[in-house]
Short mmCIF file of C-alpha atoms and ligand atoms in Angstrom, two decimals:
data_model
loop_
_atom_site.label_atom_id
_atom_site.label_comp_id
_atom_site.label_asym_id
_atom_site.label_seq_id
_atom_site.Cartn_x
_atom_site.Cartn_y
_atom_site.Cartn_z
CA UNK A 16 -6.58 10.59 11.70
CA UNK A 17 -9.38 9.53 14.05
CA UNK A 18 -11.57 9.04 11.03
CA UNK A 19 -8.91 6.88 9.47
CA UNK A 20 -8.59 4.70 12.56
CA UNK A 21 -12.33 4.33 12.72
CA UNK A 22 -12.33 3.06 9.16
CA UNK A 23 -9.58 0.59 9.99
CA UNK A 24 -11.67 -0.82 12.85
CA UNK A 25 -14.70 -0.96 10.59
CA UNK A 26 -12.73 -2.92 8.01
CA UNK A 27 -11.62 -5.47 10.62
CA UNK A 28 -15.21 -5.94 11.73
CA UNK A 29 -16.48 -6.19 8.18
CA UNK A 30 -14.25 -9.07 7.09
CA UNK A 31 -12.88 -10.73 10.24
CA UNK A 32 -11.95 -13.95 8.46
CA UNK A 33 -9.83 -12.33 5.77
CA UNK A 34 -8.29 -9.94 8.27
CA UNK A 35 -7.29 -12.83 10.50
CA UNK A 36 -5.96 -14.73 7.52
CA UNK A 37 -3.82 -11.77 6.49
CA UNK A 38 -2.37 -11.46 9.97
CA UNK A 39 -1.71 -15.18 10.23
CA UNK A 40 0.04 -15.49 6.88
CA UNK A 41 2.24 -12.54 7.69
CA UNK A 42 2.99 -14.22 11.00
CA UNK A 43 3.87 -17.47 9.22
CA UNK A 44 6.09 -15.65 6.81
CA UNK A 45 8.05 -14.04 9.60
CA UNK A 46 7.97 -17.19 11.68
CA UNK A 47 9.71 -18.98 8.82
CA UNK A 48 12.28 -16.19 8.62
CA UNK A 49 12.59 -16.31 12.38
CA UNK A 50 13.08 -20.04 12.83
CA UNK A 51 15.63 -20.41 10.09
CA UNK A 52 17.18 -17.15 11.17
CA UNK A 53 17.64 -18.62 14.64
CA UNK A 54 19.26 -21.67 13.12
CA UNK A 55 21.65 -19.50 11.14
CA UNK A 56 22.36 -17.35 14.16
CA UNK A 57 23.18 -20.32 16.35
CA UNK A 58 25.20 -22.18 13.76
CA UNK A 59 27.10 -18.96 13.17
CA UNK A 60 27.90 -18.68 16.84
CA UNK A 61 29.03 -22.27 16.94
CA UNK A 62 31.16 -21.73 13.87
CA UNK A 63 32.77 -18.70 15.36
CA UNK A 64 33.82 -20.86 18.31
CA UNK A 65 35.07 -23.54 15.95
CA UNK A 66 36.82 -21.11 13.70
CA UNK A 67 39.03 -19.91 16.50
CA UNK A 68 40.44 -23.38 16.50
CA UNK A 69 40.77 -23.65 12.78
CA UNK A 70 44.32 -24.64 12.24
CA UNK A 71 46.13 -26.03 9.32
CA UNK A 72 48.81 -28.55 10.09
CA UNK A 73 51.48 -29.27 7.49
CA UNK A 74 53.52 -32.38 8.12
CA UNK A 75 57.04 -32.14 6.82
CA UNK A 76 59.15 -34.79 5.18
CA UNK A 77 61.95 -36.32 7.26
CA UNK A 78 65.28 -34.68 6.78
CA UNK A 79 63.93 -31.36 5.60
CA UNK A 80 66.65 -28.77 6.01
CA UNK A 81 66.05 -26.21 8.78
CA UNK A 82 66.82 -23.43 6.23
CA UNK A 83 64.06 -24.63 3.95
CA UNK A 84 61.67 -24.75 6.88
CA UNK A 85 62.37 -21.22 8.03
CA UNK A 86 62.19 -19.94 4.45
CA UNK A 87 58.78 -21.62 4.05
CA UNK A 88 57.63 -20.21 7.38
CA UNK A 89 58.61 -16.75 6.20
CA UNK A 90 56.69 -17.25 2.95
CA UNK A 91 53.61 -18.61 4.61
CA UNK A 92 53.41 -15.92 7.29
CA UNK A 93 53.44 -13.42 4.44
CA UNK A 94 50.15 -14.85 3.07
CA UNK A 95 47.49 -12.22 3.66
CA UNK A 96 45.16 -14.79 5.29
CA UNK A 97 47.70 -16.13 7.73
CA UNK A 98 47.96 -14.91 11.31
CA UNK A 99 50.74 -17.09 12.65
CA UNK A 100 52.98 -19.95 11.73
CA UNK A 101 54.55 -22.11 14.43
CA UNK A 102 56.99 -24.92 14.07
CA UNK A 103 56.26 -28.03 16.10
CA UNK A 104 59.16 -30.38 16.65
CA UNK A 105 58.63 -34.15 17.07
CA UNK A 106 59.34 -33.76 20.79
CA UNK A 107 56.69 -31.08 21.25
CA UNK A 108 54.23 -33.12 19.27
CA UNK A 109 54.85 -36.10 21.45
CA UNK A 110 54.49 -34.08 24.63
CA UNK A 111 51.13 -32.83 23.42
CA UNK A 112 50.00 -36.25 22.39
CA UNK A 113 51.00 -37.64 25.77
CA UNK A 114 49.01 -34.98 27.51
CA UNK A 115 45.91 -35.49 25.41
CA UNK A 116 45.83 -39.14 24.43
CA UNK A 117 46.26 -41.98 26.92
CA UNK A 118 47.66 -44.36 24.26
CA UNK A 119 50.78 -42.23 24.13
CA UNK A 120 51.47 -42.52 27.89
CA UNK A 121 54.15 -45.14 27.36
CA UNK A 122 55.78 -43.66 24.27
CA UNK A 123 59.02 -41.82 24.86
CA UNK A 124 60.71 -41.92 21.48
CA UNK A 125 59.62 -38.98 19.41
CA UNK A 126 61.53 -39.81 16.29
CA UNK A 127 58.61 -41.56 14.59
CA UNK A 128 56.60 -38.33 14.64
CA UNK A 129 57.17 -36.00 11.73
CA UNK A 130 57.98 -32.37 12.41
CA UNK A 131 55.14 -30.06 11.41
CA UNK A 132 54.04 -26.47 10.92
CA UNK A 133 50.89 -25.12 12.55
CA UNK A 134 49.24 -22.35 10.63
CA UNK A 135 46.54 -20.14 12.15
CA UNK A 136 44.41 -17.99 9.93
CA UNK A 137 43.27 -14.45 10.57
CA UNK A 138 39.70 -13.82 11.63
CA UNK A 139 37.44 -13.55 8.66
CA UNK A 140 39.61 -15.95 6.68
CA UNK A 141 38.56 -19.09 8.42
CA UNK A 142 35.83 -20.20 6.08
CA UNK A 143 36.20 -23.52 4.25
CA UNK A 144 37.02 -21.83 0.95
CA UNK A 145 39.99 -19.90 2.28
CA UNK A 146 41.20 -22.81 4.36
CA UNK A 147 41.22 -25.02 1.32
CA UNK A 148 42.92 -22.38 -0.76
CA UNK A 149 45.72 -21.85 1.76
CA UNK A 150 46.06 -25.59 2.18
CA UNK A 151 46.58 -26.02 -1.53
CA UNK A 152 49.25 -23.36 -1.61
CA UNK A 153 51.09 -24.97 1.30
CA UNK A 154 50.91 -28.32 -0.43
CA UNK A 155 53.01 -27.01 -3.27
CA UNK A 156 56.19 -27.10 -1.15
CA UNK A 157 58.07 -30.25 -2.11
CA UNK A 158 59.00 -31.07 1.49
CA UNK A 159 55.40 -30.91 2.70
CA UNK A 160 54.15 -34.47 3.02
CA UNK A 161 50.60 -33.93 4.06
CA UNK A 162 48.30 -31.10 5.09
CA UNK A 163 45.38 -31.53 7.47
CA UNK A 164 42.58 -29.30 8.61
CA UNK A 165 39.19 -29.91 10.15
CA UNK A 166 37.87 -30.02 6.66
CA UNK A 167 34.77 -32.15 6.71
CA UNK A 168 32.80 -31.05 9.67
CA UNK A 169 33.62 -27.34 9.26
CA UNK A 170 32.34 -27.57 5.74
CA UNK A 171 29.27 -29.43 6.91
CA UNK A 172 28.40 -26.78 9.43
CA UNK A 173 28.78 -24.15 6.77
CA UNK A 174 26.54 -26.12 4.45
CA UNK A 175 23.87 -26.48 7.10
CA UNK A 176 24.02 -22.79 7.77
CA UNK A 177 23.72 -21.87 4.10
CA UNK A 178 20.93 -24.33 3.38
CA UNK A 179 19.02 -23.18 6.46
CA UNK A 180 19.44 -19.57 5.43
CA UNK A 181 18.25 -20.23 1.89
CA UNK A 182 15.33 -22.37 3.06
CA UNK A 183 14.29 -19.70 5.54
CA UNK A 184 14.41 -16.99 2.92
CA UNK A 185 12.51 -19.10 0.36
CA UNK A 186 9.80 -20.16 2.78
CA UNK A 187 9.53 -16.68 4.27
CA UNK A 188 9.22 -15.11 0.83
CA UNK A 189 6.59 -17.64 -0.15
CA UNK A 190 4.47 -16.79 2.87
CA UNK A 191 5.09 -13.11 2.33
CA UNK A 192 3.80 -13.45 -1.23
CA UNK A 193 0.73 -15.30 -0.01
CA UNK A 194 0.19 -12.59 2.60
CA UNK A 195 0.42 -9.89 -0.06
CA UNK A 196 -2.16 -11.73 -2.18
CA UNK A 197 -4.54 -12.20 0.73
CA UNK A 198 -4.22 -8.56 1.70
CA UNK A 199 -5.00 -7.65 -1.89
CA UNK A 200 -8.14 -9.77 -1.75
CA UNK A 201 -9.18 -8.19 1.53
CA UNK A 202 -8.75 -4.79 0.01
CA UNK A 203 -10.77 -5.70 -3.04
CA UNK A 204 -13.64 -6.80 -0.82
CA UNK A 205 -13.38 -3.72 1.35
CA UNK A 206 -13.28 -1.44 -1.67
CA UNK A 207 -16.36 -3.15 -3.06
CA UNK A 208 -18.18 -2.96 0.25
CA UNK A 209 -17.31 0.69 0.54
CA UNK A 210 -17.54 1.70 -3.10
CA UNK A 211 -20.40 4.09 -2.40
CA UNK A 212 -18.50 5.81 0.34
CA UNK A 213 -15.39 6.00 -1.78
CA UNK A 214 -17.19 7.45 -4.78
CA UNK A 215 -18.76 10.08 -2.55
CA UNK A 216 -15.37 10.91 -1.07
CA UNK A 217 -14.05 11.43 -4.57
CA UNK A 218 -17.06 13.48 -5.56
CA UNK A 219 -16.71 15.95 -2.72
CA UNK A 220 -13.00 16.31 -3.40
CA UNK A 221 -11.12 13.97 -1.08
CA UNK A 222 -7.58 13.47 -2.31
CA UNK A 223 -6.38 10.09 -3.57
CA UNK A 224 -4.01 9.96 -0.64
CA UNK A 225 -6.84 10.47 1.80
CA UNK A 226 -8.91 7.73 0.20
CA UNK A 227 -5.93 5.42 0.22
CA UNK A 228 -4.57 6.11 3.68
CA UNK A 229 -6.96 3.91 5.71
CA UNK A 230 -6.06 0.94 3.51
CA UNK A 231 -2.35 1.53 3.98
CA UNK A 232 -2.66 1.96 7.73
CA UNK A 233 -4.84 -1.12 7.87
CA UNK A 234 -2.21 -3.17 6.04
CA UNK A 235 0.60 -1.81 8.17
CA UNK A 236 -1.20 -2.55 11.44
CA UNK A 237 -2.12 -6.06 10.36
CA UNK A 238 1.51 -6.59 9.43
CA UNK A 239 2.70 -5.37 12.84
CA UNK A 240 0.28 -7.68 14.60
CA UNK A 241 1.47 -10.53 12.40
CA UNK A 242 5.06 -9.60 13.21
CA UNK A 243 4.39 -9.65 16.95
CA UNK A 244 2.68 -13.00 16.61
CA UNK A 245 5.68 -14.35 14.71
CA UNK A 246 8.02 -13.02 17.38
CA UNK A 247 5.98 -14.79 20.02
CA UNK A 248 6.01 -18.05 18.04
CA UNK A 249 9.73 -17.85 17.37
CA UNK A 250 10.46 -17.03 20.97
CA UNK A 251 8.31 -19.96 22.07
CA UNK A 252 10.10 -22.31 19.69
CA UNK A 253 13.45 -21.07 20.94
CA UNK A 254 12.36 -21.57 24.54
CA UNK A 255 11.29 -25.13 23.84
CA UNK A 256 14.57 -25.96 22.14
CA UNK A 257 16.63 -24.30 24.83
CA UNK A 258 14.85 -26.19 27.58
CA UNK A 259 14.66 -29.58 25.93
CA UNK A 260 17.50 -29.89 23.45
CA UNK A 261 20.46 -27.55 23.46
CA UNK A 262 21.19 -24.11 24.75
CA UNK A 263 20.45 -21.62 21.95
CA UNK A 264 20.73 -17.91 21.55
CA UNK A 265 17.79 -15.67 20.68
CA UNK A 266 17.79 -12.56 18.49
CA UNK A 267 18.80 -9.39 20.22
CA UNK A 268 16.00 -6.82 20.70
CA UNK A 269 17.08 -4.71 17.74
CA UNK A 270 16.74 -7.61 15.31
CA UNK A 271 13.44 -8.68 16.87
CA UNK A 272 12.14 -5.14 16.44
CA UNK A 273 13.25 -5.11 12.82
CA UNK A 274 11.42 -8.40 12.31
CA UNK A 275 8.16 -7.00 13.65
CA UNK A 276 8.65 -3.90 11.55
CA UNK A 277 9.25 -6.21 8.58
CA UNK A 278 5.74 -7.55 9.17
CA UNK A 279 4.40 -4.03 9.01
CA UNK A 280 6.25 -3.50 5.77
CA UNK A 281 4.85 -6.69 4.22
CA UNK A 282 1.36 -5.50 5.18
CA UNK A 283 1.99 -2.03 3.83
CA UNK A 284 3.38 -3.46 0.62
CA UNK A 285 0.38 -5.74 0.18
CA UNK A 286 -1.94 -2.78 0.57
CA UNK A 287 0.05 -0.39 -1.56
CA UNK A 288 0.30 -2.89 -4.40
CA UNK A 289 -3.43 -3.43 -4.70
CA UNK A 290 -5.19 -0.39 -3.34
CA UNK A 291 -4.56 1.81 -6.36
CA UNK A 292 -5.69 -0.86 -8.79
CA UNK A 293 -8.91 -1.57 -6.92
CA UNK A 294 -9.73 2.03 -6.21
CA UNK A 295 -9.49 2.88 -9.87
CA UNK A 296 -12.44 0.60 -10.56
CA UNK A 297 -14.82 2.41 -8.21
CA UNK B 11 -17.11 29.33 -15.05
CA UNK B 12 -17.76 26.50 -17.48
CA UNK B 13 -16.50 26.60 -21.02
CA UNK B 14 -16.96 23.83 -23.58
CA UNK B 15 -15.28 24.31 -26.95
CA UNK B 16 -15.96 21.82 -29.71
CA UNK B 17 -16.22 19.01 -27.20
CA UNK B 18 -16.43 15.48 -28.51
CA UNK B 19 -16.95 12.58 -26.12
CA UNK B 20 -16.74 9.02 -27.26
CA UNK B 21 -17.34 6.12 -24.90
CA UNK B 22 -15.42 2.91 -25.56
CA UNK B 23 -18.46 0.71 -26.18
CA UNK B 24 -21.40 2.97 -26.92
CA UNK B 25 -19.66 5.36 -29.23
CA UNK B 26 -20.24 9.06 -29.69
CA UNK B 27 -22.11 10.65 -26.76
CA UNK B 28 -21.26 14.29 -27.53
CA UNK B 29 -20.36 15.77 -30.85
CA UNK B 30 -18.88 19.26 -31.21
CA UNK B 31 -20.56 20.86 -28.21
CA UNK B 32 -19.67 24.49 -27.54
CA UNK B 33 -21.17 26.70 -24.82
CA UNK B 34 -20.24 28.61 -21.72
CA UNK B 35 -21.88 29.23 -18.40
CA UNK B 36 -20.89 32.42 -16.67
CA UNK B 37 -20.17 33.14 -13.05
CA UNK B 38 -23.36 33.31 -11.02
CA UNK B 39 -25.54 32.15 -13.90
CA UNK B 40 -28.41 29.67 -13.70
CA UNK B 41 -28.83 27.36 -16.68
CA UNK B 42 -31.08 24.41 -17.40
CA UNK B 43 -29.70 21.54 -19.44
CA UNK B 44 -32.50 19.72 -21.21
CA UNK B 45 -32.97 17.11 -23.88
CA UNK B 46 -34.39 13.63 -24.33
CA UNK B 47 -33.04 10.60 -22.57
CA UNK B 48 -29.63 9.60 -23.87
CA UNK B 49 -29.01 13.05 -25.33
CA UNK B 50 -25.80 13.51 -23.39
CA UNK B 51 -26.80 15.66 -20.40
CA UNK B 52 -25.18 13.51 -17.77
CA UNK B 53 -22.14 13.20 -19.96
CA UNK B 54 -21.81 17.00 -20.03
CA UNK B 55 -22.08 17.13 -16.25
CA UNK B 56 -19.53 14.33 -15.84
CA UNK B 57 -17.16 16.32 -18.00
CA UNK B 58 -17.71 19.35 -15.76
CA UNK B 59 -16.86 17.47 -12.57
CA UNK B 60 -13.88 15.81 -14.31
CA UNK B 61 -15.21 12.31 -13.94
CA UNK B 62 -14.51 12.15 -17.64
CA UNK B 63 -12.32 14.12 -19.98
CA UNK B 64 -13.25 14.98 -23.56
CA UNK B 65 -12.12 12.84 -26.47
CA UNK B 66 -11.54 16.01 -28.44
CA UNK B 67 -12.06 19.70 -27.79
CA UNK B 68 -11.64 21.51 -24.48
CA UNK B 69 -13.51 21.70 -21.23
CA UNK B 70 -12.57 24.50 -18.87
CA UNK B 71 -14.00 24.70 -15.38
CA UNK B 72 -13.26 27.58 -13.07
CA UNK B 73 -10.31 28.41 -15.28
CA UNK B 74 -8.77 24.93 -15.33
CA UNK B 75 -8.43 22.92 -18.50
CA UNK B 76 -9.68 19.49 -17.46
CA UNK B 77 -7.76 17.46 -20.03
CA UNK B 78 -4.33 16.70 -18.70
CA UNK B 79 -5.18 18.14 -15.30
CA UNK B 80 -2.78 16.46 -12.82
CA UNK B 81 -4.59 13.86 -10.73
CA UNK B 82 -3.72 15.77 -7.60
CA UNK B 83 -5.48 18.86 -8.93
CA UNK B 84 -8.82 17.16 -9.50
CA UNK B 85 -9.84 17.05 -5.82
CA UNK B 86 -8.98 20.70 -5.48
CA UNK B 87 -11.21 21.58 -8.41
CA UNK B 88 -14.05 19.38 -7.11
CA UNK B 89 -14.06 21.23 -3.83
CA UNK B 90 -15.11 24.30 -5.76
CA UNK B 91 -17.99 22.42 -7.37
CA UNK B 92 -21.04 21.08 -5.55
CA UNK B 93 -22.73 18.05 -7.10
CA UNK B 94 -26.26 16.74 -6.63
CA UNK B 95 -27.85 13.68 -8.24
CA UNK B 96 -31.29 12.29 -8.81
CA UNK B 97 -30.61 9.40 -6.41
CA UNK B 98 -29.21 11.67 -3.63
CA UNK B 99 -26.21 9.42 -2.98
CA UNK B 100 -26.31 9.64 0.77
CA UNK B 101 -24.65 7.12 3.08
CA UNK B 102 -27.47 5.07 4.58
CA UNK B 103 -25.59 4.25 7.78
CA UNK B 104 -25.04 7.88 8.68
CA UNK B 105 -27.41 10.53 9.91
CA UNK B 106 -28.15 13.71 7.95
CA UNK B 107 -25.58 15.55 10.06
CA UNK B 108 -22.99 12.86 9.60
CA UNK B 109 -23.55 12.80 5.86
CA UNK B 110 -22.85 16.51 5.64
CA UNK B 111 -19.96 16.32 8.09
CA UNK B 112 -18.47 13.47 6.05
CA UNK B 113 -17.79 15.80 3.14
CA UNK B 114 -15.96 18.16 5.48
CA UNK B 115 -14.00 15.43 7.22
CA UNK B 116 -12.74 13.82 4.05
CA UNK B 117 -11.61 17.10 2.57
CA UNK B 118 -9.54 17.82 5.63
CA UNK B 119 -11.58 20.62 7.21
CA UNK B 120 -10.46 21.49 10.75
CA UNK B 121 -12.46 19.30 13.15
CA UNK B 122 -13.52 21.88 15.62
CA UNK B 123 -15.38 23.94 13.04
CA UNK B 124 -17.38 21.06 11.61
CA UNK B 125 -20.44 20.80 13.92
CA UNK B 126 -21.25 24.50 13.68
CA UNK B 127 -20.82 24.49 9.93
CA UNK B 128 -23.04 21.41 9.55
CA UNK B 129 -25.86 22.84 11.59
CA UNK B 130 -25.68 26.11 9.68
CA UNK B 131 -25.94 24.24 6.37
CA UNK B 132 -28.84 22.08 7.55
CA UNK B 133 -30.64 25.21 8.67
CA UNK B 134 -29.99 26.78 5.29
CA UNK B 135 -31.67 23.86 3.50
CA UNK B 136 -34.54 23.84 5.97
CA UNK B 137 -33.65 20.69 7.86
CA UNK B 138 -32.50 22.09 11.18
CA UNK B 139 -34.70 19.66 13.11
CA UNK B 140 -33.82 16.53 11.16
CA UNK B 141 -30.08 16.41 11.73
CA UNK B 142 -30.10 13.13 13.62
CA UNK B 143 -32.39 11.32 11.17
CA UNK B 144 -31.07 8.61 8.91
CA UNK B 145 -31.77 8.86 5.16
CA UNK B 146 -34.36 6.09 5.48
CA UNK B 147 -36.28 8.24 7.92
CA UNK B 148 -36.42 11.20 5.53
CA UNK B 149 -38.65 11.93 2.55
CA UNK B 150 -37.14 12.15 -0.91
CA UNK B 151 -37.26 15.94 -0.82
CA UNK B 152 -35.58 15.97 2.57
CA UNK B 153 -32.89 13.58 1.41
CA UNK B 154 -32.19 15.80 -1.56
CA UNK B 155 -31.86 18.76 0.79
CA UNK B 156 -29.28 16.85 2.80
CA UNK B 157 -27.44 16.15 -0.45
CA UNK B 158 -27.59 19.84 -1.33
CA UNK B 159 -26.29 20.79 2.11
CA UNK B 160 -23.43 18.38 1.53
CA UNK B 161 -22.76 19.91 -1.89
CA UNK B 162 -22.45 23.32 -0.25
CA UNK B 163 -19.89 22.45 2.44
CA UNK B 164 -16.99 24.06 0.65
CA UNK B 165 -18.82 27.18 -0.55
CA UNK B 166 -18.75 26.09 -4.18
CA UNK B 167 -18.68 28.61 -6.98
CA UNK B 168 -20.65 26.18 -9.11
CA UNK B 169 -23.43 23.73 -8.33
CA UNK B 170 -24.00 20.91 -10.80
CA UNK B 171 -27.30 19.06 -10.49
CA UNK B 172 -28.24 15.99 -12.53
CA UNK B 173 -32.04 15.73 -12.44
CA UNK B 174 -32.18 16.71 -8.78
CA UNK B 175 -35.97 16.61 -8.81
CA UNK B 176 -36.30 13.47 -10.92
CA UNK B 177 -37.44 11.34 -7.98
CA UNK B 178 -39.59 13.96 -6.28
CA UNK B 179 -43.26 14.84 -6.37
CA UNK B 180 -44.41 18.32 -7.39
CA UNK B 181 -44.36 19.82 -3.94
CA UNK B 182 -40.91 18.51 -3.09
CA UNK B 183 -39.73 19.55 -6.55
CA UNK B 184 -40.86 23.13 -5.95
CA UNK B 185 -39.15 23.17 -2.56
CA UNK B 186 -35.85 21.81 -3.84
CA UNK B 187 -35.95 24.05 -6.89
CA UNK B 188 -36.57 27.09 -4.69
CA UNK B 189 -33.56 26.10 -2.67
CA UNK B 190 -31.42 25.94 -5.80
CA UNK B 191 -32.70 29.39 -6.80
CA UNK B 192 -31.75 30.76 -3.38
CA UNK B 193 -28.31 29.28 -3.68
CA UNK B 194 -27.97 30.85 -7.12
CA UNK B 195 -29.20 34.17 -5.78
CA UNK B 196 -26.39 34.04 -3.24
CA UNK B 197 -23.91 33.97 -6.12
CA UNK B 198 -23.32 30.32 -6.98
CA UNK B 199 -23.61 29.36 -10.64
CA UNK B 200 -26.01 26.46 -11.17
CA UNK B 201 -26.13 24.02 -14.06
CA UNK B 202 -29.14 21.78 -13.73
CA UNK B 203 -30.02 18.90 -16.03
CA UNK B 204 -33.72 18.18 -16.01
CA UNK B 205 -36.60 16.48 -17.79
CA UNK B 206 -39.13 18.66 -16.07
CA UNK B 207 -40.28 20.99 -18.87
CA UNK B 208 -42.87 22.56 -16.60
CA UNK B 209 -40.12 23.79 -14.37
CA UNK B 210 -38.16 25.06 -17.36
CA UNK B 211 -41.12 26.88 -18.87
CA UNK B 212 -42.21 28.53 -15.65
CA UNK B 213 -38.84 30.15 -15.21
CA UNK B 214 -36.93 32.64 -17.25
CA UNK B 215 -33.58 31.01 -16.75
CA UNK B 216 -31.37 30.13 -19.61
CA UNK B 217 -32.02 26.81 -21.36
CA UNK B 218 -29.39 24.73 -23.12
CA UNK B 219 -30.80 21.82 -25.03
CA UNK B 220 -28.91 18.82 -26.34
CA UNK B 221 -30.12 16.06 -28.60
CA UNK B 222 -28.16 13.03 -29.79
CA UNK B 223 -24.97 14.51 -28.49
CA UNK B 224 -25.38 17.86 -30.15
CA UNK B 225 -26.30 21.25 -28.80
CA UNK B 226 -29.55 22.08 -30.54
CA UNK B 227 -30.74 25.14 -28.66
CA UNK B 228 -29.37 27.75 -26.34
CA UNK B 229 -31.75 30.45 -25.15
CA UNK B 230 -28.77 32.73 -24.51
CA UNK B 231 -28.15 32.80 -28.25
CA UNK B 232 -31.79 33.74 -28.94
CA UNK B 233 -31.86 31.47 -31.96
CA UNK B 234 -35.50 31.17 -33.09
CA UNK B 235 -34.82 28.30 -35.44
CA UNK B 236 -33.38 26.12 -32.75
CA UNK B 237 -36.24 26.99 -30.44
CA UNK B 238 -38.57 25.23 -32.84
CA UNK B 239 -36.57 22.09 -32.31
CA UNK B 240 -37.15 22.45 -28.57
CA UNK B 241 -40.91 22.42 -28.83
CA UNK B 242 -40.92 19.45 -31.15
CA UNK B 243 -38.58 17.37 -29.02
CA UNK B 244 -40.45 14.59 -27.25
CA UNK B 245 -39.56 14.06 -23.61
N1 LIG C 7 -20.27 5.39 -18.71
C1 LIG C 7 -20.72 5.24 -19.97
N2 LIG C 7 -20.13 4.34 -20.77
C2 LIG C 7 -20.54 4.19 -22.04
N3 LIG C 7 -21.53 4.89 -22.59
C3 LIG C 7 -22.15 5.79 -21.85
C4 LIG C 7 -21.78 6.02 -20.50
N4 LIG C 7 -22.57 6.99 -20.00
C5 LIG C 7 -23.39 7.34 -21.00
N5 LIG C 7 -23.16 6.64 -22.11
C6 LIG C 7 -23.84 6.79 -23.40
O1 LIG C 7 -23.76 8.13 -23.78
C7 LIG C 7 -24.98 8.60 -24.26
C8 LIG C 7 -25.45 9.81 -23.49
O2 LIG C 7 -25.74 9.39 -22.16
P1 LIG C 7 -26.10 10.40 -20.98
O3 LIG C 7 -26.15 9.62 -19.73
O4 LIG C 7 -25.17 11.54 -21.04
O5 LIG C 7 -27.54 10.86 -21.40
P2 LIG C 7 -28.58 11.76 -20.59
O6 LIG C 7 -28.90 12.90 -21.45
O7 LIG C 7 -28.07 12.06 -19.26
O8 LIG C 7 -29.82 10.77 -20.48
P3 LIG C 7 -30.91 10.70 -19.30
O9 LIG C 7 -31.82 11.85 -19.51
O10 LIG C 7 -31.59 9.39 -19.57
O11 LIG C 7 -30.19 10.73 -18.02
C9 LIG C 7 -25.95 7.44 -24.20
O12 LIG C 7 -26.03 6.89 -25.51
C10 LIG C 7 -25.30 6.46 -23.26
O13 LIG C 7 -25.57 5.16 -23.70
MG1 LIG C 8 -28.60 11.50 -17.28
#
């Protein structure tokens, strides 16, 4: 083990530029994951707040019979996605409008407001797809005039979230691939520089695993360092945004730890993928 | 110990290096492997240490069939075989001691026993006082002794030497050869490829001669006809 660590240190000293490059690309890879991950995390939080208010309002035609309304309410509350259905009379609607909107201060006649149903969805069913789906089903009642929901901006937030997530994954994977290639190059150089040592190790009966181990540990450690660097960068970026733009949330420690470990795994993968191939040529 | 039966070795680009070679070397035996340059001596030794496997025929070393030997088994077999080369193959950035210790470290020997074992081996090869010298600071004969000490770390049952005296002057050659004889006397089989016919003639050890990939003489067979070939072979 001590021997192995010594070899790792030797490798770092032998090709400092490539070693640094490996660490930095791994850091970039995880930084990309981290930044876009933060975006997703924060949009998600915002959406969760928004979703609690997701409400479908169905305006009913004038003169709809109370029996039809209660039958529809029964139907709709039986939808698996629906949490509650409330009936809002014109008077209640007016009272709300008066409370919220100053233009309604002087309006006392509620008859111009249509009666409506307010439908709340269960948690987990508040995404744009489900909302739209439920809306369409409600629209099929002949006495439903119009259905409204916060369609546009909820959908926009979702889009942002999904695009950010995809961009983060794409960019992160790109950097990870570059990191794996650079680590492979580093290993090729190290194997060449140490070919004599390696052939002697083989000759005296060192196992493949033993010959390989320093390279794997080297890759893993570089990955961890890259991961820590990425964590630092992401944290810094988050701090800047929080202090200058809007309050944001950071990853909890478990996720941050997984991210750093992910760096180690990228490094390990880079080493594992190339070490066997290069060692075979010695 | 070593058993070749009808071994054929063909290299991808240079073609046939060995053709139908059959011989065996017994436990504790000493055998010279001779023949002109390019005859296939090194190829035979590479087959013994499983750096290569035969194209056809069988090579058995210490009971193991080398063809189809699982990769994981090769290191285990090599630990039972010591190997020495003409060019010593020492690590220039390590002292004599460190070079010997290296072989122990990389084969997973317990750390605490290493220094004592190294100094015992260096004493055995007559280099007790040169342990902290780097290869550059040692003569060719001394470097070869370090290499032999390294080959002995795991108490091999077989020592394979490819022209171990090829780079040495007469005096160093005699010293290194004496060391190999001592090692053999202690029970280790030795297979030594050499060009040095003087050395071969002055000893009564067995001689196996190859030429153009074929075994042309084996003193253990006592074949007079083949012996004629030996004397007429230029070296
Ligand atoms: N790795 C290799 N790849 C291809 N051909 C090889 C290889 N090693 C040896 N040969 C060929 O095999 C033949 C035998 O070579 P080998 O090295 O065994 O001879 P040798 O008896 O050891 O010669 P020398 O006395 O010069 O060391 C030669 O024709 C050589 O060109
Ligand atoms: Mg040779």
